[in-house]
Coordinates of C-alpha atoms in Angstrom, one line a residue:
M106 CA 4.2 90.9 68.0
I107 CA 1.1 93.0 68.2
A108 CA -1.5 93.8 65.6
E109 CA -3.5 97.0 66.1
V110 CA -6.4 98.2 64.0
P111 CA -6.8 102.0 64.5
P112 CA -10.4 103.2 65.0
K113 CA -12.1 104.7 61.9
R114 CA -14.9 107.1 61.2
R115 CA -18.3 105.9 62.5
D116 CA -20.1 107.3 59.4
G117 CA -18.3 104.9 57.1
K118 CA -16.8 107.7 55.1
S119 CA -13.2 106.8 55.5
S120 CA -11.1 107.3 52.3
F121 CA -7.8 106.1 51.0
V122 CA -6.7 109.8 51.0
K123 CA -7.4 110.1 54.7
L124 CA -5.6 106.8 55.3
V125 CA -2.6 108.2 53.4
S126 CA -2.9 111.2 55.7
Y127 CA -2.8 109.0 58.8
V128 CA 0.4 107.3 57.5
T129 CA 2.1 110.1 55.7
V130 CA 1.1 113.3 57.5
R131 CA 2.6 113.2 61.0
D132 CA 4.3 115.8 63.1
D133 CA 7.8 114.5 62.7
V134 CA 9.9 116.8 64.8
E135 CA 13.2 116.2 66.5
M136 CA 12.3 115.8 70.1
S137 CA 15.9 116.5 71.2
E138 CA 15.8 119.8 69.4
T139 CA 16.1 123.0 71.5
L140 CA 13.0 125.1 71.5
S141 CA 13.6 128.3 69.6
P142 CA 11.5 131.1 68.1
E143 CA 13.2 130.5 64.8
K144 CA 12.0 126.9 64.7
P145 CA 8.4 126.9 65.8
F146 CA 6.2 123.8 65.7
V147 CA 4.3 123.8 62.4
R148 CA 1.6 121.2 61.7
K149 CA 1.5 119.9 58.2
P150 CA -1.6 120.7 56.1
R151 CA -4.4 118.2 56.1
S152 CA -5.9 119.1 52.7
E153 CA -6.3 116.3 50.1
A154 CA -3.9 117.9 47.7
A155 CA -1.3 118.3 50.4
I156 CA -1.9 114.7 51.5
F157 CA -1.1 113.4 48.1
N158 CA 2.0 115.6 47.9
N159 CA 3.2 114.3 51.2
L160 CA 2.7 110.6 50.5
V161 CA 6.2 109.9 49.4
E162 CA 7.6 112.5 51.9
Y163 CA 6.4 110.7 55.0
A164 CA 6.1 107.0 53.9
T165 CA 9.6 107.1 52.4
R166 CA 11.0 109.9 54.6
N167 CA 12.3 111.5 51.4
P168 CA 10.6 114.5 49.6
L169 CA 12.1 113.6 46.2
P170 CA 10.0 111.0 44.3
G171 CA 12.8 110.6 41.8
S172 CA 15.0 109.2 44.5
V173 CA 12.9 106.0 45.0
D174 CA 15.1 102.9 44.4
V175 CA 13.6 99.6 43.4
I176 CA 15.3 96.9 45.5
A177 CA 13.5 93.9 44.1
T178 CA 10.5 92.9 41.9
F179 CA 8.6 89.7 42.1
P180 CA 6.5 87.7 39.6
D181 CA 3.3 88.3 41.4
G182 CA 3.6 92.1 41.0
R183 CA 5.1 93.0 44.3
Q184 CA 8.1 95.3 44.6
H185 CA 10.4 96.4 47.3
L186 CA 11.3 100.1 47.3
R187 CA 13.9 102.0 49.3
C188 CA 13.3 105.7 49.8
G189 CA 15.9 107.1 52.2
D190 CA 16.0 104.9 55.3
V191 CA 12.5 103.4 54.8
I192 CA 11.7 100.2 53.0
T193 CA 8.2 99.8 51.5
E194 CA 6.4 96.9 49.8
T195 CA 3.5 97.4 47.5
N196 CA 1.7 95.6 44.6
C197 CA 0.5 98.8 43.1
F198 CA 2.0 100.4 40.0
S199 CA 3.8 103.1 42.1
L200 CA 3.8 104.4 45.6
A201 CA 2.6 107.9 44.6
T202 CA -0.4 106.6 42.7
A203 CA -1.4 103.9 45.3
A204 CA -4.3 105.8 46.8
S205 CA -5.7 106.6 43.3
E206 CA -5.4 103.0 42.2
M207 CA -7.2 101.8 45.3
N208 CA -10.0 104.4 44.9
M209 CA -10.6 103.3 41.3
V210 CA -11.0 99.7 42.3
A211 CA -13.1 100.5 45.3
M212 CA -15.5 102.5 43.1
Q213 CA -16.4 99.3 41.3
N214 CA -18.2 98.0 44.5
T215 CA -21.1 100.3 45.3
R216 CA -22.2 98.3 48.4
C217 CA -19.0 98.6 50.3
K218 CA -19.3 101.8 52.2
D219 CA -15.9 101.7 53.8
P220 CA -13.2 100.0 51.7
V221 CA -10.3 101.4 53.7
Y222 CA -8.4 99.0 56.1
H223 CA -5.4 99.9 58.1
V224 CA -3.4 97.7 60.4
I225 CA -0.3 98.4 62.5
L226 CA 2.1 95.5 63.2
S227 CA 4.5 96.2 66.1
W228 CA 7.3 94.3 67.7
P229 CA 8.8 94.5 71.2
E230 CA 12.0 96.6 71.7
A231 CA 14.1 93.4 71.9
E232 CA 12.8 92.1 68.6
R233 CA 14.5 93.3 65.4
P234 CA 12.9 91.4 62.5
T235 CA 14.3 91.8 58.9
P236 CA 12.2 93.6 56.3
E237 CA 11.5 90.3 54.5
Q238 CA 10.1 88.9 57.8
I239 CA 8.0 92.0 58.4
F240 CA 6.5 91.9 54.9
D241 CA 5.9 88.1 55.3
C242 CA 3.9 88.8 58.5
A243 CA 1.9 91.5 56.7
R244 CA 1.0 89.2 53.8
H245 CA 0.2 86.4 56.1
G246 CA -2.3 88.6 58.0
M247 CA -3.9 89.7 54.7
N248 CA -4.3 86.1 53.6
R249 CA -5.9 85.1 56.9
M250 CA -8.3 88.0 56.5
G251 CA -9.3 86.8 53.1
M252 CA -7.5 89.7 51.3
E253 CA -5.0 87.7 49.3
G254 CA -4.2 89.6 46.0
H255 CA -5.8 92.9 47.3
Q256 CA -4.0 96.2 46.7
Y257 CA -1.8 97.2 49.6
V258 CA 1.1 99.4 50.8
C259 CA 3.3 98.3 53.7
A260 CA 5.9 100.8 55.1
I261 CA 8.3 100.0 57.8
H262 CA 8.9 102.7 60.4
D263 CA 11.7 102.7 63.0
D264 CA 11.1 106.1 64.5
T265 CA 9.7 104.9 67.9
D266 CA 10.9 102.6 70.6
N267 CA 9.1 99.7 68.9
L268 CA 9.8 98.7 65.3
H269 CA 6.5 98.7 63.4
C270 CA 4.9 98.8 60.0
H271 CA 1.8 100.4 58.6
L272 CA -0.3 98.1 56.3
S273 CA -2.9 99.9 54.2
V274 CA -5.2 97.5 52.3
N275 CA -8.1 97.9 49.9
R276 CA -10.9 95.6 51.1
V277 CA -12.3 95.4 47.5
N278 CA -10.7 92.6 45.4
P279 CA -9.3 94.0 42.2
V280 CA -10.5 91.0 40.2
S281 CA -13.9 90.0 41.6
Y282 CA -14.7 93.5 43.1
K283 CA -16.0 91.7 46.3
A284 CA -15.3 93.2 49.7
A285 CA -13.5 91.1 52.3
S286 CA -15.3 90.6 55.6
L287 CA -13.9 92.1 58.8
Y288 CA -15.7 89.8 61.2
N289 CA -13.5 89.3 64.3
D290 CA -10.6 90.9 62.5
R291 CA -8.7 91.6 65.8
L292 CA -8.9 88.0 66.9
T293 CA -7.8 86.8 63.5
L294 CA -4.9 89.1 63.4
D295 CA -3.9 88.2 67.0
R296 CA -3.8 84.5 66.1
C297 CA -1.7 85.4 63.1
C298 CA 0.8 87.1 65.4
R299 CA 1.1 83.9 67.5
E300 CA 1.6 81.9 64.3
M301 CA 4.4 84.1 63.1
E302 CA 6.0 84.2 66.5
L303 CA 6.2 80.4 66.3
K304 CA 7.5 80.5 62.8
Y305 CA 10.4 82.9 63.5
G306 CA 11.1 82.0 67.1
W307 CA 10.0 85.4 68.5
Q308 CA 8.9 86.0 72.1
H309 CA 5.2 85.7 72.7
V310 CA 3.2 88.8 73.5
N311 CA 0.1 88.9 75.6
G312 CA -3.1 88.9 73.6
P313 CA -6.5 87.1 73.1
Y314 CA -4.5 84.0 71.9
M315 CA -1.6 82.3 73.7
V316 CA 0.8 79.4 73.0
N317 CA 0.3 76.6 75.6
S318 CA 2.9 74.3 77.0
E319 CA 2.4 71.9 74.1
G320 CA 3.1 74.6 71.5
H321 CA -0.5 74.9 70.4
I322 CA -2.2 78.2 69.9
V323 CA -5.3 78.4 72.1
R324 CA -7.7 81.1 73.2
K325 CA -6.7 82.8 76.4
R326 CA -9.2 82.9 79.2
N327 CA -8.5 86.0 81.2
F328 CA -10.0 86.3 84.7
Y329 CA -10.0 90.1 84.5
K330 CA -11.3 91.9 81.4
S331 CA -9.1 94.5 79.7
A332 CA -9.8 98.2 79.9
P333 CA -12.6 99.4 77.5
A334 CA -11.3 101.0 74.3
A335 CA -12.8 104.4 75.3
A336 CA -10.8 104.3 78.6
R337 CA -7.6 103.4 76.8
E338 CA -8.0 106.2 74.3
L339 CA -8.7 108.7 77.0
E340 CA -5.6 107.8 78.9
H341 CA -3.4 107.7 75.8
F342 CA -4.5 110.8 74.0
S343 CA -5.6 113.0 76.9
D344 CA -3.3 111.6 79.6
K345 CA -6.4 111.6 81.8
E346 CA -7.1 108.9 84.4
S347 CA -10.3 107.0 83.4
L348 CA -13.0 106.0 85.8
F349 CA -12.2 102.4 85.0
S350 CA -8.5 102.7 86.0
Y351 CA -9.5 104.6 89.2
T352 CA -12.0 101.9 90.2
V353 CA -9.5 99.1 89.5
D354 CA -6.7 100.8 91.5
N355 CA -8.9 101.5 94.5
C356 CA -11.4 98.6 94.6
R357 CA -10.4 95.5 92.7
E358 CA -8.1 94.0 95.3
K359 CA -10.6 94.7 98.1
L360 CA -13.4 93.1 96.2
D361 CA -11.3 90.1 95.4
S362 CA -10.5 89.6 99.1
L363 CA -14.2 90.1 100.0
F364 CA -15.4 87.5 97.5
L365 CA -13.0 84.9 99.1
Q366 CA -14.8 85.2 102.4
A367 CA -17.6 82.9 103.4
N368 CA -20.0 85.5 104.7
Y369 CA -20.6 88.9 103.2
N370 CA -23.5 91.0 102.0
W371 CA -24.4 93.9 99.7
D372 CA -23.4 96.4 102.4
D373 CA -19.9 95.1 102.4
I374 CA -19.7 95.5 98.6
H375 CA -21.2 99.0 98.9
N376 CA -18.8 100.0 101.7
I377 CA -15.7 99.3 99.5
L378 CA -17.1 101.3 96.6
V379 CA -18.5 104.2 98.6
S380 CA -15.2 104.6 100.5
A381 CA -13.6 105.3 97.0
G382 CA -16.4 107.8 96.1
L383 CA -18.3 105.3 93.9
E384 CA -21.7 103.8 93.9
L385 CA -23.0 100.4 92.7
R386 CA -26.4 100.7 91.0
Q387 CA -28.6 98.4 89.0
K388 CA -28.6 99.2 85.3
G389 CA -30.9 97.3 83.0
Q390 CA -30.3 93.6 83.7
G391 CA -26.9 94.1 85.2
L392 CA -24.8 96.3 87.5
A393 CA -22.8 99.5 86.9
I394 CA -20.5 101.6 88.9
Y395 CA -21.1 105.4 89.0
D396 CA -19.1 108.3 90.3
L397 CA -20.8 109.7 93.4
G398 CA -19.6 113.2 92.8
D399 CA -20.7 113.4 89.1
D400 CA -23.8 111.6 87.8
A401 CA -23.0 112.9 84.3
Q402 CA -19.8 110.7 84.3
C403 CA -20.2 107.7 82.1
P404 CA -20.5 104.6 84.4
V405 CA -18.3 101.5 84.3
K406 CA -19.7 98.0 83.8
A407 CA -19.3 96.2 87.1
S408 CA -18.2 92.9 85.6
S409 CA -15.3 94.6 83.9
I410 CA -13.9 95.6 87.3
H411 CA -14.4 92.1 88.7
P412 CA -15.9 89.2 86.8
E413 CA -17.8 88.0 89.9
L414 CA -19.5 91.4 90.4
T415 CA -22.5 90.5 88.3
L416 CA -26.2 90.8 89.3
D417 CA -27.0 87.1 88.6
S418 CA -24.0 85.6 90.4
Q419 CA -24.2 87.8 93.5
Q420 CA -28.0 87.4 93.9
E421 CA -27.5 83.7 93.9
L422 CA -25.0 84.1 96.8
I423 CA -26.3 87.0 98.9
G424 CA -29.9 87.5 97.8
A425 CA -31.7 90.3 96.0
F426 CA -29.9 93.5 95.2
I427 CA -30.0 96.2 97.8
P428 CA -29.0 99.8 96.8
A429 CA -26.3 101.6 98.7
S430 CA -27.4 103.8 101.6
V431 CA -26.1 107.1 100.3
I432 CA -28.0 110.3 101.0
R433 CA -27.5 113.5 99.1
E434 CA -28.3 116.7 100.9
V435 CA -27.8 120.5 100.4
N436 CA -26.0 122.2 103.3
R437 CA -26.5 125.8 104.4
D438 CA -24.0 127.1 101.9
G439 CA -26.0 125.6 99.1
K440 CA -23.5 122.9 98.3
D441 CA -24.3 119.2 97.7
V442 CA -23.0 116.9 100.3
L443 CA -22.9 113.1 100.5
L444 CA -23.9 111.2 103.7
S445 CA -23.0 107.6 104.0
T446 CA -22.2 105.0 106.7
V447 CA -18.5 104.9 105.8
N448 CA -16.0 107.7 105.3
I449 CA -15.3 108.6 101.7
G450 CA -11.6 108.5 101.6
S451 CA -11.1 109.5 97.9
Q452 CA -13.1 110.5 94.9
Y453 CA -12.6 110.3 91.2
D454 CA -11.5 113.5 89.5
N455 CA -11.5 113.5 85.7
R456 CA -9.0 116.3 85.7
L457 CA -6.2 114.1 87.1
H458 CA -3.6 112.8 84.7
R459 CA -2.6 109.2 84.3
R460 CA 1.1 110.1 84.1
D461 CA 0.8 111.5 87.7
N462 CA -0.4 108.2 89.1
G463 CA 1.7 107.4 92.2
A464 CA 2.1 110.9 93.3
R465 CA 0.5 112.3 96.4
A466 CA -3.1 113.5 96.1
E467 CA -2.2 117.1 96.9
R468 CA 0.4 117.3 94.2
R469 CA -1.8 115.5 91.7
N470 CA -4.6 118.1 92.3
A471 CA -2.1 121.0 92.0
R472 CA -0.7 119.7 88.7
A473 CA -4.2 119.1 87.4
E474 CA -5.1 122.7 88.2
A475 CA -1.9 123.9 86.6
R476 CA -2.7 122.0 83.4
Q477 CA -6.3 123.3 83.4
D478 CA -4.9 126.8 83.8
L479 CA -2.6 126.2 80.9
I480 CA -5.5 125.2 78.7
A481 CA -7.6 128.2 79.9
R482 CA -4.7 130.6 79.0
Y483 CA -4.5 129.1 75.5
K484 CA -8.2 129.6 75.0
S485 CA -7.9 133.2 76.2
Y486 CA -5.0 133.8 73.8
K487 CA -7.0 132.2 70.9
T488 CA -10.1 134.2 71.7
S489 CA -8.3 137.5 71.9
F490 CA -6.2 136.8 68.8
V491 CA -6.5 139.5 66.2
R492 CA -5.7 138.4 62.7
P493 CA -3.5 140.9 60.8
G494 CA -5.2 142.3 57.7
I495 CA -6.2 145.4 55.9
S496 CA -9.2 147.0 57.4
A497 CA -12.2 148.2 55.3
D498 CA -11.6 151.8 56.5
E499 CA -8.0 151.6 55.2
V500 CA -9.1 150.2 51.8
R501 CA -11.8 152.9 51.6
T502 CA -9.3 155.6 52.4
R503 CA -6.8 154.5 49.8
F504 CA -9.5 154.4 47.1
R505 CA -10.7 157.9 48.1
E506 CA -7.2 159.3 48.0
L507 CA -6.7 157.9 44.5
S508 CA -10.0 159.4 43.4
A509 CA -9.2 162.8 45.0
S510 CA -5.9 162.9 43.1
Y511 CA -7.7 162.5 39.8
R512 CA -10.2 165.2 40.8
I513 CA -7.4 167.6 41.4
R514 CA -5.9 166.7 38.0
K515 CA -9.3 167.3 36.3
N516 CA -9.6 170.6 38.1
N517 CA -6.2 171.7 36.8
V518 CA -7.2 170.8 33.3
R519 CA -10.5 172.7 33.7
L520 CA -8.6 175.8 34.8
N521 CA -5.7 175.7 32.4
E522 CA -7.2 174.4 29.1
G523 CA -9.5 176.8 27.2
D524 CA -10.4 174.6 24.2
P525 CA -13.6 172.6 25.1
L526 CA -12.8 169.7 22.7
L527 CA -9.2 169.3 23.9
R528 CA -10.4 169.6 27.5
K529 CA -13.0 166.9 27.0
L530 CA -10.4 164.7 25.4
M531 CA -8.0 165.1 28.4
F532 CA -10.9 164.3 30.8
R533 CA -11.4 161.0 28.9
A534 CA -7.7 160.2 29.1
L535 CA -7.7 160.9 32.8
E536 CA -10.7 158.6 33.2
V537 CA -8.8 155.8 31.5
E538 CA -5.8 156.3 33.7
K539 CA -8.0 156.3 36.8
M540 CA -9.5 153.0 35.8
K541 CA -6.1 151.6 35.2
D542 CA -4.8 152.9 38.6
M543 CA -8.0 151.6 40.3
A544 CA -7.4 148.1 38.9
A545 CA -3.7 148.2 39.9
L546 CA -4.7 149.2 43.4
R547 CA -7.1 146.2 43.6
L548 CA -4.3 143.9 42.5
Q549 CA -1.9 145.5 45.0
L550 CA -4.4 145.0 47.8
R551 CA -4.9 141.4 46.8
D552 CA -1.1 140.8 46.9
E553 CA -0.9 142.6 50.3
R554 CA -3.7 140.4 51.7
K555 CA -2.0 137.3 50.4
A556 CA 1.3 138.3 51.9
L557 CA -0.4 138.9 55.3
R558 CA -2.1 135.5 55.1
E559 CA 1.3 133.8 54.6
R560 CA 2.9 135.5 57.6
P561 CA 3.6 133.2 60.5
D562 CA 1.5 135.4 62.8
A563 CA -1.5 135.5 60.4
R564 CA -3.3 132.8 62.4
P565 CA -3.3 131.7 66.0
L566 CA -0.7 129.2 67.1
S567 CA -1.8 125.6 67.5
Y568 CA -2.0 124.3 71.1
R569 CA 1.3 122.5 70.8
A570 CA 3.2 125.4 69.2
W571 CA 1.8 127.8 71.9
V572 CA 2.8 125.4 74.7
E573 CA 6.4 125.3 73.2
V574 CA 6.4 129.1 73.4
Q575 CA 5.4 129.0 77.0
A576 CA 8.0 126.3 77.7
M577 CA 10.7 128.7 76.3
Q578 CA 9.6 131.1 79.0
H579 CA 10.2 128.3 81.6
D580 CA 6.5 127.7 82.4
A581 CA 6.4 124.6 84.6
A582 CA 2.9 123.4 83.3
A583 CA 4.0 123.8 79.7
I584 CA 7.2 121.7 80.3
S585 CA 5.1 119.1 82.0
Q586 CA 2.8 119.0 79.0
L587 CA 5.8 118.5 76.6
R588 CA 7.0 115.6 78.8
G589 CA 3.5 114.1 78.6
W590 CA 3.5 114.2 74.8
A591 CA 7.0 112.7 74.6
Y592 CA 6.0 109.9 77.0
R593 CA 2.9 109.2 74.9
E594 CA 4.6 109.2 71.5
K595 CA 7.6 107.1 72.7
R596 CA 9.8 108.4 70.0
K597 CA 13.5 107.4 69.8
N598 CA 14.7 110.9 68.9
R599 CA 14.6 112.2 72.5
T600 CA 17.4 114.1 74.2
A601 CA 20.4 111.8 74.5
T602 CA 21.5 110.7 77.9
I603 CA 24.6 112.4 79.4
S604 CA 25.3 110.0 82.3
N605 CA 24.2 106.9 84.1
N606 CA 24.5 108.7 87.4
F607 CA 21.3 110.3 88.4
I608 CA 19.0 111.4 91.2
L609 CA 15.5 109.7 91.1
Y610 CA 12.3 111.5 92.1
A611 CA 8.6 110.8 92.4
P612 CA 6.5 110.3 89.2
A613 CA 6.0 113.4 87.1
D614 CA 8.0 115.6 89.6
D615 CA 8.1 118.6 87.3
I616 CA 9.2 122.0 88.4
K617 CA 10.1 125.4 86.9
P618 CA 13.7 125.4 85.5
S619 CA 16.2 127.0 87.9
Q620 CA 18.3 130.0 86.9
I621 CA 21.8 129.1 88.1
R622 CA 24.7 131.5 87.8
G623 CA 27.3 130.1 85.4
Y624 CA 24.9 127.7 83.7
D625 CA 22.9 128.1 80.5
T626 CA 19.4 126.7 80.6
H627 CA 17.3 125.7 77.7
V628 CA 14.3 123.4 77.1
N629 CA 14.1 120.7 74.4
R630 CA 10.9 119.6 72.6
D631 CA 10.6 116.5 74.7
G632 CA 10.5 118.7 77.9
A633 CA 14.0 117.9 78.9
V634 CA 15.6 120.9 80.8
V635 CA 19.3 121.0 79.9
Y636 CA 21.8 122.9 82.1
S637 CA 25.0 123.6 80.2
S638 CA 28.4 124.8 81.4
G639 CA 31.2 125.7 79.0
G640 CA 29.0 124.7 76.0
K641 CA 28.5 121.1 77.3
P642 CA 25.4 119.7 79.0
V643 CA 26.2 118.8 82.6
L644 CA 22.7 118.5 84.1
L645 CA 19.6 117.0 82.5
D646 CA 16.3 117.3 84.2
R647 CA 13.7 114.9 82.8
G648 CA 11.2 115.3 85.7
L649 CA 11.5 111.8 86.9
F650 CA 15.2 112.1 87.4
I651 CA 18.2 114.4 86.9
E652 CA 21.3 113.1 85.2
V653 CA 24.6 114.4 86.5
A654 CA 27.5 114.4 84.1
D655 CA 30.8 113.2 85.3
A656 CA 33.1 116.3 85.2
P657 CA 36.0 116.0 87.7
A658 CA 37.2 119.4 86.7
E659 CA 34.0 121.0 88.2
K660 CA 35.0 119.6 91.6
G661 CA 31.5 118.8 92.7
K662 CA 29.9 121.9 91.4
N663 CA 27.5 120.0 89.1
L664 CA 26.5 117.7 92.0
A665 CA 25.9 120.7 94.2
M666 CA 23.6 122.2 91.6
A667 CA 21.7 118.9 91.3
L668 CA 21.2 118.8 95.0
H669 CA 20.0 122.4 94.9
I670 CA 17.4 121.5 92.3
S671 CA 16.4 118.4 94.3
G672 CA 15.4 120.7 97.2
Q673 CA 12.9 122.4 94.9
K674 CA 11.2 119.1 94.0
S675 CA 8.2 117.7 95.9
G676 CA 10.4 115.6 98.2
E677 CA 8.1 112.6 97.9
K678 CA 11.1 110.5 96.6
V679 CA 14.8 111.4 96.4
E680 CA 17.2 108.5 95.8
V681 CA 20.7 108.6 94.3
R682 CA 21.4 106.0 91.7
G683 CA 24.4 105.1 89.6
D684 CA 28.0 103.9 90.1
K685 CA 29.2 102.9 93.5
S686 CA 31.7 105.7 93.7
F687 CA 29.1 108.3 92.7
V688 CA 26.6 107.1 95.3
Q689 CA 29.2 107.0 98.1
G690 CA 30.7 110.3 97.1
T691 CA 27.2 111.9 97.0
M692 CA 26.4 110.6 100.5
Q693 CA 29.7 112.0 101.9
Y694 CA 29.0 115.3 100.2
I695 CA 25.4 115.8 101.4
P696 CA 26.3 116.7 105.0
H697 CA 28.7 119.4 103.8
F698 CA 26.1 120.7 101.3
N699 CA 23.4 120.9 104.0
A700 CA 25.7 122.8 106.3
S701 CA 26.9 125.3 103.7
S702 CA 23.5 125.9 102.0
G703 CA 21.3 125.9 105.1
K704 CA 19.0 123.3 103.4
T705 CA 18.4 119.6 103.8
V706 CA 18.4 117.3 100.9
P707 CA 15.2 115.2 101.4
L708 CA 16.6 111.7 101.0
T709 CA 13.9 109.0 101.2
H710 CA 15.9 105.7 100.9
P711 CA 16.6 104.4 104.5
A712 CA 20.1 103.1 103.6
Q713 CA 21.1 106.4 102.0
R714 CA 19.7 108.3 104.9
S715 CA 22.0 106.3 107.2
L716 CA 25.0 106.9 105.0
A717 CA 24.3 110.7 104.9
G718 CA 24.0 110.8 108.7
Y719 CA 20.2 111.5 108.9
D720 CA 19.3 108.2 110.7
A721 CA 21.3 105.9 112.9
P722 CA 22.5 102.8 111.0
K723 CA 20.8 99.6 111.7
V724 CA 22.7 96.6 113.1
Q725 CA 23.4 93.6 110.9
Q726 CA 22.4 95.4 107.7
S727 CA 24.0 94.8 104.3
S728 CA 26.2 97.5 102.9
P729 CA 23.9 100.3 101.8
A730 CA 26.2 101.4 99.0
Q731 CA 26.2 97.8 97.7
S732 CA 22.4 97.5 97.9
M733 CA 22.0 100.7 96.0
N734 CA 24.4 99.7 93.3
T735 CA 23.1 96.4 92.1
P736 CA 23.7 95.7 88.3
G737 CA 20.1 96.4 87.4
R738 CA 20.1 99.9 89.0
H739 CA 22.6 101.7 86.7
T740 CA 20.2 102.4 83.8
P741 CA 18.0 105.4 84.3
P742 CA 14.2 104.7 84.1
K743 CA 12.4 105.9 81.0
P744 CA 11.1 109.4 81.1
R745 CA 7.4 109.7 82.0

């Protein structure tokens, strides 16, 4: 069980309306839905009026407030509500007026600048607590935080891989009007999680507190510090690799081995960091790690990379701090170059994506450039977008045409009517008609402008909607972006699996969909490329792997197409996984496929290469087919 407190506004101007927005206004789309121009991605409005209107729609997953069913009521004012598939608990008068009730109570405390408090309680995939247990955990956390009796709304959501609930609480007490303190709230909530795990017998999740061998809850003393919040947010929302993660991956183990040695100096520490394109500098009373290639990059606290890499502890062991011997010069081409005593093997690049971690450097750079090009194309589209409307020249022309028509009518009266008094009366009548037609034209222009504003093409597409349009055109970078969003959101409503037999590739091995004769190709919202034959999906490319449907009637055609697509991948990793018969049949078919197609399937697993005839089999080696078909290998890995 995990308790997460989402970050709030720094200016202290959070509101219950915005909290309702966070809980109620989400881009709920069916990730397994096929991308289509008829169903573009539309973001819900964020206005306060729309937020209140969408309160019941999202929190209850039902747009009809009249369909709310009261499951149970309690003497203390709590009530359980069922709205569609969602169960909610609140102690407010109604779910639709909860935000207004909280605002009215919060206004009684003028000193509390931010009365909004929001907590997300989440359980591992294997845990399926009952609604009563979930609400009990929410109330227990409120009581430990000193918010017993405060107004709250707790809604259970089961639309992701992990069952979770959103707890929205008013910090201001409805009786005393005093605000509850949030001091060390994350630690308090984490201890509550361990307490509820012991109460209900759930598995223990890593956190600041742990349950020791005697069954007592104690504070965990981690040797390595967790990633800073800014680094975690960067990697989650932007899918970018942070400088912290890069430093940990490239330097932590080497520093750990160095500190175990008896004799080392500052140069040894600098050599490890400089070889990764980093520099250790003194900052204030401590040490910080900087990016050699970009001084504007925010540095990382050295002790967060390794707890022993502090100024005081290292100066006691190896003497006063000595800066790294790195020289910056400008070459003949006017470019900055770095000169050091060790070779710089790699450098941090803030364009690289965390989801691509594990891929080769060349492909990571190529994918980063493709993603940057995708963003640049969207900016160009947004800059050149012309909003449809009625120009001032067109409006002026229409008014002039109306005025000219009345001038012609007046001229006809002047020529045909001889009586001055009757002529003057007819002029006045025409003036009245002109005023009426002018007013009608203004109303007509207003209605036309309103109709233009309501058209789907009246405003530029959002980035997500535009990416979906590009993905429908089989743009590889757009499909990669869709897969990144699906991996981040971890929704359950992804494209359903079609087979347990698949071909595994390197991380984030995304390519442009292939146009295969006899197969219909379409892209879903989660980035899955579906190849259909006879109206049924037979191949499913998720980037990390391709699922191959079992269709004996096709006589190996689907497998041949899967091997053809494998040849277009990066080739860093190609392994066949699944049932024993599928693996053995694929290995027997690969030599025939290579001979007939003139290509070579880039298998990377040694045992499978031997079975396919690529390499000579090794003596006294266990059955490759058996080793590749262990019970734990049949389930495809999660899409990345």
